[in-house]
Amino acid sequence: MASSRLSAIGPAILLTATSVGAGDILTGSLAGANAGTAILWAVPAGVVLKWTLTEGIARWQMATGETLLEGWVLRLGRWIQWVFLAYLLLFTMVTGAMLASACGLAATAVFPMGEPQQSRLLWAAVHSLGGMGLIWFGGYEGLKRVLAVCVGAMFLTVTLTAFLLAPDFSAVGRGLIPSMPSSQAAGWVVGLIGAIGGTMALVSYGYWIREEGRKGLDGLKACRFDLTLSYAVIGLFGIAVLIIGSRVQVKGQGTGLALLLAEQLAFSLGPAGKWIFLAGFWAAVSSALLGVWQSLPYLFADFLALLNGRTTRNAAPGEVERSWPYRGYLLLLATVPLILVRYPVVTLQLAFGITGALLLPILALTLLLMNNRVAWVGQAFRATLPLNLVLAAALLFFASVGAREILKLFTGK
């Protein structure tokens, strides 16, 4: 019975684990410190946007049996394969380095091994290679069980920390009503909406629902339940982090900010507050690493199959994970990005944000095109007007965010 319940929410667990990480904690805590709880509404706004994007991916797959990547290649042209491969390799390097580095920093805060920089590098390698081993030998089913524990620990510790800080709950309620308290708050609203809910995890969701064997309208209903559960947890987590940031005085940037935040919590809640928060931070970045290590090799295996005129559509459960393209890419992911870990985490986090901003408007645009073609998805699966409106808003929002970040990269402003 427990196994069947875990199977029913398995994709939700992986989506939650992969979507929440260092970026959510950094952005949320800084937004809370700078703008307070008045912009809490940006968290559910981001959740609605990401829910709609992921629902669109599930809608396409339940209607056609094709993953999003298959749909791009088979419906939009084979040229998109090479664009996707370039993006996948870039995302792999940046995200692999950022997550390993964040895990290294979290572990160093609890169990330092010598000088801080050396300890961060050593722990980064341990997490990266250990994650590879867990996925190599544990597979999808084993990973669901591990991540269920990690996600539970992450959620409980961070929300408990926020509750123990005794926030002004009336102010929290007012913060859920959209408003813009200052011109400075606008930037934090944009950051929160963009950061909440992940990037490549949305694409990876299609492979997790395939592992569960979901199809048709019943499959889409199960996916909507998944997404509602997952993004409810992600949204509450984001609100808790923003409340924490609003209740303690933190300044700075980079993942080191999380450690500074933990030290400040020791003054507010005592030593227990520090360790509770650090446990949640460690669980968040570790579960994100495991989710990414499991999902990105799936994308490469699908790419390689399509390149050879095949698909992974009819593969038996676990077959793709045992294939050499999957395991070869898993080995690459766990090792090659480690050469970038020596760079400051803030640099890696910035690169990760820019990389993610490039993908999201492409998702919104292609889903608008693909899920409104009745000849492709059928009338029963055609996107509804409310979903189309949210996707159009997502397209405009993420395109503007991406343009702003790219401009910032070249101008330094």
PDB file of C-alpha atoms in Angstrom, residues 143-350:
ATOM      1  CA  LEU A 143      15.548   7.557  -5.801  1.00  0.00           C
ATOM      2  CA  LYS A 144      11.859   8.235  -5.056  1.00  0.00           C
ATOM      3  CA  ARG A 145      12.297   6.830  -1.560  1.00  0.00           C
ATOM      4  CA  VAL A 146      15.443   8.836  -0.826  1.00  0.00           C
ATOM      5  CA  LEU A 147      13.967  12.056  -2.167  1.00  0.00           C
ATOM      6  CA  ALA A 148      10.731  11.575  -0.223  1.00  0.00           C
ATOM      7  CA  VAL A 149      12.846  11.779   2.949  1.00  0.00           C
ATOM      8  CA  CYS A 150      14.894  14.737   1.672  1.00  0.00           C
ATOM      9  CA  VAL A 151      11.843  16.719   0.559  1.00  0.00           C
ATOM     10  CA  GLY A 152      10.092  16.022   3.859  1.00  0.00           C
ATOM     11  CA  ALA A 153      13.128  17.161   5.865  1.00  0.00           C
ATOM     12  CA  MET A 154      13.565  20.263   3.687  1.00  0.00           C
ATOM     13  CA  PHE A 155       9.940  21.323   3.998  1.00  0.00           C
ATOM     14  CA  LEU A 156       9.516  20.619   7.699  1.00  0.00           C
ATOM     15  CA  THR A 157      12.744  22.264   8.846  1.00  0.00           C
ATOM     16  CA  VAL A 158      12.361  25.452   6.812  1.00  0.00           C
ATOM     17  CA  THR A 159       8.656  25.945   7.577  1.00  0.00           C
ATOM     18  CA  LEU A 160       9.305  25.184  11.268  1.00  0.00           C
ATOM     19  CA  THR A 161      12.031  27.829  11.303  1.00  0.00           C
ATOM     20  CA  ALA A 162       9.641  30.389   9.799  1.00  0.00           C
ATOM     21  CA  PHE A 163       6.930  29.512  12.355  1.00  0.00           C
ATOM     22  CA  LEU A 164       9.320  29.713  15.312  1.00  0.00           C
ATOM     23  CA  LEU A 165      10.282  33.242  14.281  1.00  0.00           C
ATOM     24  CA  ALA A 166       6.703  34.239  15.160  1.00  0.00           C
ATOM     25  CA  PRO A 167       5.986  36.453  12.138  1.00  0.00           C
ATOM     26  CA  ASP A 168       3.162  38.976  12.030  1.00  0.00           C
ATOM     27  CA  PHE A 169       0.551  36.704  10.467  1.00  0.00           C
ATOM     28  CA  SER A 170      -1.749  39.612   9.648  1.00  0.00           C
ATOM     29  CA  ALA A 171       1.108  41.158   7.615  1.00  0.00           C
ATOM     30  CA  VAL A 172       1.651  37.774   5.970  1.00  0.00           C
ATOM     31  CA  GLY A 173      -2.001  37.711   4.940  1.00  0.00           C
ATOM     32  CA  ARG A 174      -1.800  41.257   3.529  1.00  0.00           C
ATOM     33  CA  GLY A 175       1.342  40.289   1.619  1.00  0.00           C
ATOM     34  CA  LEU A 176      -0.626  37.737  -0.382  1.00  0.00           C
ATOM     35  CA  ILE A 177      -2.650  40.600  -1.926  1.00  0.00           C
ATOM     36  CA  PRO A 178      -0.776  41.935  -5.005  1.00  0.00           C
ATOM     37  CA  SER A 179       0.850  45.315  -4.379  1.00  0.00           C
ATOM     38  CA  MET A 180       4.125  47.093  -5.144  1.00  0.00           C
ATOM     39  CA  PRO A 181       5.308  48.837  -1.953  1.00  0.00           C
ATOM     40  CA  SER A 182       8.303  50.513  -3.622  1.00  0.00           C
ATOM     41  CA  SER A 183      10.199  50.744  -6.899  1.00  0.00           C
ATOM     42  CA  GLN A 184      12.943  48.612  -5.344  1.00  0.00           C
ATOM     43  CA  ALA A 185      10.409  45.856  -4.660  1.00  0.00           C
ATOM     44  CA  ALA A 186       9.737  45.410  -8.387  1.00  0.00           C
ATOM     45  CA  GLY A 187      13.101  43.739  -8.947  1.00  0.00           C
ATOM     46  CA  TRP A 188      12.511  41.300  -6.118  1.00  0.00           C
ATOM     47  CA  VAL A 189       9.049  40.454  -7.464  1.00  0.00           C
ATOM     48  CA  VAL A 190      10.605  39.580 -10.817  1.00  0.00           C
ATOM     49  CA  GLY A 191      13.309  37.542  -9.123  1.00  0.00           C
ATOM     50  CA  LEU A 192      10.841  35.586  -7.007  1.00  0.00           C
ATOM     51  CA  ILE A 193       8.521  34.758  -9.900  1.00  0.00           C
ATOM     52  CA  GLY A 194      11.441  33.620 -12.026  1.00  0.00           C
ATOM     53  CA  ALA A 195      13.236  31.624  -9.324  1.00  0.00           C
ATOM     54  CA  ILE A 196      10.321  29.664  -7.888  1.00  0.00           C
ATOM     55  CA  GLY A 197       9.709  26.208  -9.330  1.00  0.00           C
ATOM     56  CA  GLY A 198      12.815  25.340 -11.341  1.00  0.00           C
ATOM     57  CA  THR A 199      13.645  25.325 -15.076  1.00  0.00           C
ATOM     58  CA  MET A 200      14.823  22.082 -16.713  1.00  0.00           C
ATOM     59  CA  ALA A 201      12.834  20.142 -14.110  1.00  0.00           C
ATOM     60  CA  LEU A 202       9.727  21.106 -16.080  1.00  0.00           C
ATOM     61  CA  VAL A 203      11.015  19.284 -19.182  1.00  0.00           C
ATOM     62  CA  SER A 204      12.199  16.330 -17.118  1.00  0.00           C
ATOM     63  CA  TYR A 205       8.730  15.843 -15.658  1.00  0.00           C
ATOM     64  CA  GLY A 206       7.652  14.134 -18.886  1.00  0.00           C
ATOM     65  CA  TYR A 207      10.134  11.297 -18.317  1.00  0.00           C
ATOM     66  CA  TRP A 208       8.987  10.715 -14.749  1.00  0.00           C
ATOM     67  CA  ILE A 209       5.335  10.402 -15.780  1.00  0.00           C
ATOM     68  CA  ARG A 210       6.410   8.011 -18.524  1.00  0.00           C
ATOM     69  CA  GLU A 211       8.071   5.813 -15.872  1.00  0.00           C
ATOM     70  CA  GLU A 212       4.678   5.679 -14.124  1.00  0.00           C
ATOM     71  CA  GLY A 213       2.973   4.601 -17.371  1.00  0.00           C
ATOM     72  CA  ARG A 214       0.487   7.480 -17.500  1.00  0.00           C
ATOM     73  CA  LYS A 215      -1.613   7.959 -20.632  1.00  0.00           C
ATOM     74  CA  GLY A 216      -4.704   9.762 -21.894  1.00  0.00           C
ATOM     75  CA  LEU A 217      -7.174  11.877 -19.952  1.00  0.00           C
ATOM     76  CA  ASP A 218      -6.780   9.795 -16.798  1.00  0.00           C
ATOM     77  CA  GLY A 219      -3.049  10.365 -16.987  1.00  0.00           C
ATOM     78  CA  LEU A 220      -3.573  14.112 -17.345  1.00  0.00           C
ATOM     79  CA  LYS A 221      -5.805  14.128 -14.249  1.00  0.00           C
ATOM     80  CA  ALA A 222      -3.092  12.307 -12.294  1.00  0.00           C
ATOM     81  CA  CYS A 223      -0.529  14.832 -13.535  1.00  0.00           C
ATOM     82  CA  ARG A 224      -2.670  17.761 -12.416  1.00  0.00           C
ATOM     83  CA  PHE A 225      -2.873  16.220  -8.938  1.00  0.00           C
ATOM     84  CA  ASP A 226       0.917  15.759  -9.016  1.00  0.00           C
ATOM     85  CA  LEU A 227       1.526  19.337 -10.025  1.00  0.00           C
ATOM     86  CA  THR A 228      -0.914  20.781  -7.506  1.00  0.00           C
ATOM     87  CA  LEU A 229       0.737  18.821  -4.687  1.00  0.00           C
ATOM     88  CA  SER A 230       4.265  19.649  -5.822  1.00  0.00           C
ATOM     89  CA  TYR A 231       3.748  23.355  -6.392  1.00  0.00           C
ATOM     90  CA  ALA A 232       1.779  23.708  -3.147  1.00  0.00           C
ATOM     91  CA  VAL A 233       4.862  22.438  -1.286  1.00  0.00           C
ATOM     92  CA  ILE A 234       7.165  24.631  -3.395  1.00  0.00           C
ATOM     93  CA  GLY A 235       4.961  27.669  -2.788  1.00  0.00           C
ATOM     94  CA  LEU A 236       4.770  27.154   0.990  1.00  0.00           C
ATOM     95  CA  PHE A 237       8.529  26.621   1.071  1.00  0.00           C
ATOM     96  CA  GLY A 238       9.079  29.872  -0.836  1.00  0.00           C
ATOM     97  CA  ILE A 239       6.762  31.779   1.509  1.00  0.00           C
ATOM     98  CA  ALA A 240       8.586  30.335   4.553  1.00  0.00           C
ATOM     99  CA  VAL A 241      12.002  31.390   3.210  1.00  0.00           C
ATOM    100  CA  LEU A 242      10.753  34.902   2.471  1.00  0.00           C
ATOM    101  CA  ILE A 243       9.336  35.168   6.011  1.00  0.00           C
ATOM    102  CA  ILE A 244      12.693  34.044   7.443  1.00  0.00           C
ATOM    103  CA  GLY A 245      14.493  36.709   5.405  1.00  0.00           C
ATOM    104  CA  SER A 246      12.075  39.378   6.602  1.00  0.00           C
ATOM    105  CA  ARG A 247      12.634  38.509  10.273  1.00  0.00           C
ATOM    106  CA  VAL A 248      16.442  38.509  10.449  1.00  0.00           C
ATOM    107  CA  GLN A 249      19.008  41.048   9.299  1.00  0.00           C
ATOM    108  CA  VAL A 250      21.018  39.611   6.407  1.00  0.00           C
ATOM    109  CA  LYS A 251      23.225  41.313   3.883  1.00  0.00           C
ATOM    110  CA  GLY A 252      25.388  39.770   1.201  1.00  0.00           C
ATOM    111  CA  GLN A 253      25.144  37.507  -1.787  1.00  0.00           C
ATOM    112  CA  GLY A 254      26.002  34.037  -2.952  1.00  0.00           C
ATOM    113  CA  THR A 255      25.253  30.744  -1.256  1.00  0.00           C
ATOM    114  CA  GLY A 256      27.367  31.972   1.676  1.00  0.00           C
ATOM    115  CA  LEU A 257      24.335  34.070   2.496  1.00  0.00           C
ATOM    116  CA  ALA A 258      22.548  30.916   3.638  1.00  0.00           C
ATOM    117  CA  LEU A 259      25.281  30.332   6.217  1.00  0.00           C
ATOM    118  CA  LEU A 260      25.092  33.947   7.367  1.00  0.00           C
ATOM    119  CA  LEU A 261      21.336  33.518   7.652  1.00  0.00           C
ATOM    120  CA  ALA A 262      21.853  30.426   9.819  1.00  0.00           C
ATOM    121  CA  GLU A 263      24.164  32.379  12.135  1.00  0.00           C
ATOM    122  CA  GLN A 264      21.562  35.141  12.460  1.00  0.00           C
ATOM    123  CA  LEU A 265      18.899  32.555  13.307  1.00  0.00           C
ATOM    124  CA  ALA A 266      21.075  31.405  16.205  1.00  0.00           C
ATOM    125  CA  PHE A 267      20.642  34.869  17.740  1.00  0.00           C
ATOM    126  CA  SER A 268      16.864  34.814  17.221  1.00  0.00           C
ATOM    127  CA  LEU A 269      16.061  31.193  18.052  1.00  0.00           C
ATOM    128  CA  GLY A 270      19.155  29.890  19.799  1.00  0.00           C
ATOM    129  CA  PRO A 271      21.600  27.259  18.491  1.00  0.00           C
ATOM    130  CA  ALA A 272      18.742  24.910  17.616  1.00  0.00           C
ATOM    131  CA  GLY A 273      17.393  27.446  15.079  1.00  0.00           C
ATOM    132  CA  LYS A 274      20.713  27.500  13.261  1.00  0.00           C
ATOM    133  CA  TRP A 275      20.965  23.724  12.972  1.00  0.00           C
ATOM    134  CA  ILE A 276      17.323  23.261  11.999  1.00  0.00           C
ATOM    135  CA  PHE A 277      17.753  25.726   9.121  1.00  0.00           C
ATOM    136  CA  LEU A 278      21.090  24.232   8.018  1.00  0.00           C
ATOM    137  CA  ALA A 279      19.474  20.777   7.922  1.00  0.00           C
ATOM    138  CA  GLY A 280      16.753  22.150   5.666  1.00  0.00           C
ATOM    139  CA  PHE A 281      19.268  23.922   3.422  1.00  0.00           C
ATOM    140  CA  TRP A 282      21.398  20.788   3.098  1.00  0.00           C
ATOM    141  CA  ALA A 283      18.326  18.671   2.316  1.00  0.00           C
ATOM    142  CA  ALA A 284      17.195  21.204  -0.317  1.00  0.00           C
ATOM    143  CA  VAL A 285      20.448  21.364  -2.263  1.00  0.00           C
ATOM    144  CA  SER A 286      21.138  17.615  -1.931  1.00  0.00           C
ATOM    145  CA  SER A 287      17.693  16.643  -3.194  1.00  0.00           C
ATOM    146  CA  ALA A 288      18.035  19.111  -6.076  1.00  0.00           C
ATOM    147  CA  LEU A 289      21.367  17.529  -7.035  1.00  0.00           C
ATOM    148  CA  LEU A 290      19.902  14.027  -6.990  1.00  0.00           C
ATOM    149  CA  GLY A 291      16.894  15.066  -9.043  1.00  0.00           C
ATOM    150  CA  VAL A 292      19.052  16.741 -11.682  1.00  0.00           C
ATOM    151  CA  TRP A 293      21.508  13.826 -11.768  1.00  0.00           C
ATOM    152  CA  GLN A 294      18.571  11.493 -12.464  1.00  0.00           C
ATOM    153  CA  SER A 295      16.798  13.643 -15.043  1.00  0.00           C
ATOM    154  CA  LEU A 296      19.394  15.184 -17.357  1.00  0.00           C
ATOM    155  CA  PRO A 297      20.725  11.799 -18.592  1.00  0.00           C
ATOM    156  CA  TYR A 298      17.141  10.972 -19.630  1.00  0.00           C
ATOM    157  CA  LEU A 299      17.124  14.029 -21.882  1.00  0.00           C
ATOM    158  CA  PHE A 300      20.410  13.021 -23.498  1.00  0.00           C
ATOM    159  CA  ALA A 301      19.234   9.430 -24.031  1.00  0.00           C
ATOM    160  CA  ASP A 302      16.076  10.739 -25.703  1.00  0.00           C
ATOM    161  CA  PHE A 303      18.143  13.094 -27.868  1.00  0.00           C
ATOM    162  CA  LEU A 304      20.434  10.284 -29.009  1.00  0.00           C
ATOM    163  CA  ALA A 305      17.508   7.986 -29.810  1.00  0.00           C
ATOM    164  CA  LEU A 306      15.856  10.712 -31.919  1.00  0.00           C
ATOM    165  CA  LEU A 307      19.143  11.388 -33.680  1.00  0.00           C
ATOM    166  CA  ASN A 308      19.171   7.739 -34.764  1.00  0.00           C
ATOM    167  CA  GLY A 309      15.541   7.824 -35.914  1.00  0.00           C
ATOM    168  CA  ARG A 310      14.175   6.081 -32.824  1.00  0.00           C
ATOM    169  CA  THR A 311      12.401   7.123 -29.627  1.00  0.00           C
ATOM    170  CA  THR A 312      12.477   5.957 -26.015  1.00  0.00           C
ATOM    171  CA  ARG A 313       8.663   5.914 -26.024  1.00  0.00           C
ATOM    172  CA  ASN A 314       8.206   2.155 -25.796  1.00  0.00           C
ATOM    173  CA  ALA A 315      11.074   1.435 -23.428  1.00  0.00           C
ATOM    174  CA  ALA A 316      10.236  -0.751 -20.438  1.00  0.00           C
ATOM    175  CA  PRO A 317      10.439   0.856 -16.964  1.00  0.00           C
ATOM    176  CA  GLY A 318      14.081   1.191 -15.977  1.00  0.00           C
ATOM    177  CA  GLU A 319      15.373   0.264 -19.463  1.00  0.00           C
ATOM    178  CA  VAL A 320      16.557   3.775 -20.337  1.00  0.00           C
ATOM    179  CA  GLU A 321      18.345   4.138 -16.984  1.00  0.00           C
ATOM    180  CA  ARG A 322      20.354   0.985 -17.718  1.00  0.00           C
ATOM    181  CA  SER A 323      21.342   2.084 -21.231  1.00  0.00           C
ATOM    182  CA  TRP A 324      24.842   3.270 -22.055  1.00  0.00           C
ATOM    183  CA  PRO A 325      23.744   6.768 -23.248  1.00  0.00           C
ATOM    184  CA  TYR A 326      22.037   7.373 -19.892  1.00  0.00           C
ATOM    185  CA  ARG A 327      24.895   6.061 -17.778  1.00  0.00           C
ATOM    186  CA  GLY A 328      27.545   7.696 -19.931  1.00  0.00           C
ATOM    187  CA  TYR A 329      25.894  11.094 -19.544  1.00  0.00           C
ATOM    188  CA  LEU A 330      25.415  10.495 -15.821  1.00  0.00           C
ATOM    189  CA  LEU A 331      29.160   9.889 -15.512  1.00  0.00           C
ATOM    190  CA  LEU A 332      29.889  13.077 -17.476  1.00  0.00           C
ATOM    191  CA  LEU A 333      27.468  15.104 -15.344  1.00  0.00           C
ATOM    192  CA  ALA A 334      28.979  13.894 -12.082  1.00  0.00           C
ATOM    193  CA  THR A 335      32.598  14.582 -13.056  1.00  0.00           C
ATOM    194  CA  VAL A 336      33.226  17.189 -15.768  1.00  0.00           C
ATOM    195  CA  PRO A 337      31.359  20.142 -14.118  1.00  0.00           C
ATOM    196  CA  LEU A 338      33.575  19.712 -11.036  1.00  0.00           C
ATOM    197  CA  ILE A 339      36.261  21.689 -12.866  1.00  0.00           C
ATOM    198  CA  LEU A 340      34.071  24.792 -12.381  1.00  0.00           C
ATOM    199  CA  VAL A 341      33.441  24.293  -8.658  1.00  0.00           C
ATOM    200  CA  ARG A 342      36.473  26.425  -7.770  1.00  0.00           C
ATOM    201  CA  TYR A 343      34.608  29.516  -9.000  1.00  0.00           C
ATOM    202  CA  PRO A 344      32.570  31.534  -6.449  1.00  0.00           C
ATOM    203  CA  VAL A 345      29.086  30.180  -5.918  1.00  0.00           C
ATOM    204  CA  VAL A 346      27.571  33.595  -6.659  1.00  0.00           C
ATOM    205  CA  THR A 347      29.109  33.446 -10.154  1.00  0.00           C
ATOM    206  CA  LEU A 348      27.714  29.976 -10.757  1.00  0.00           C
ATOM    207  CA  GLN A 349      24.310  31.034  -9.420  1.00  0.00           C
ATOM    208  CA  LEU A 350      24.216  34.017 -11.796  1.00  0.00           C
TER     209      LEU A 350
END
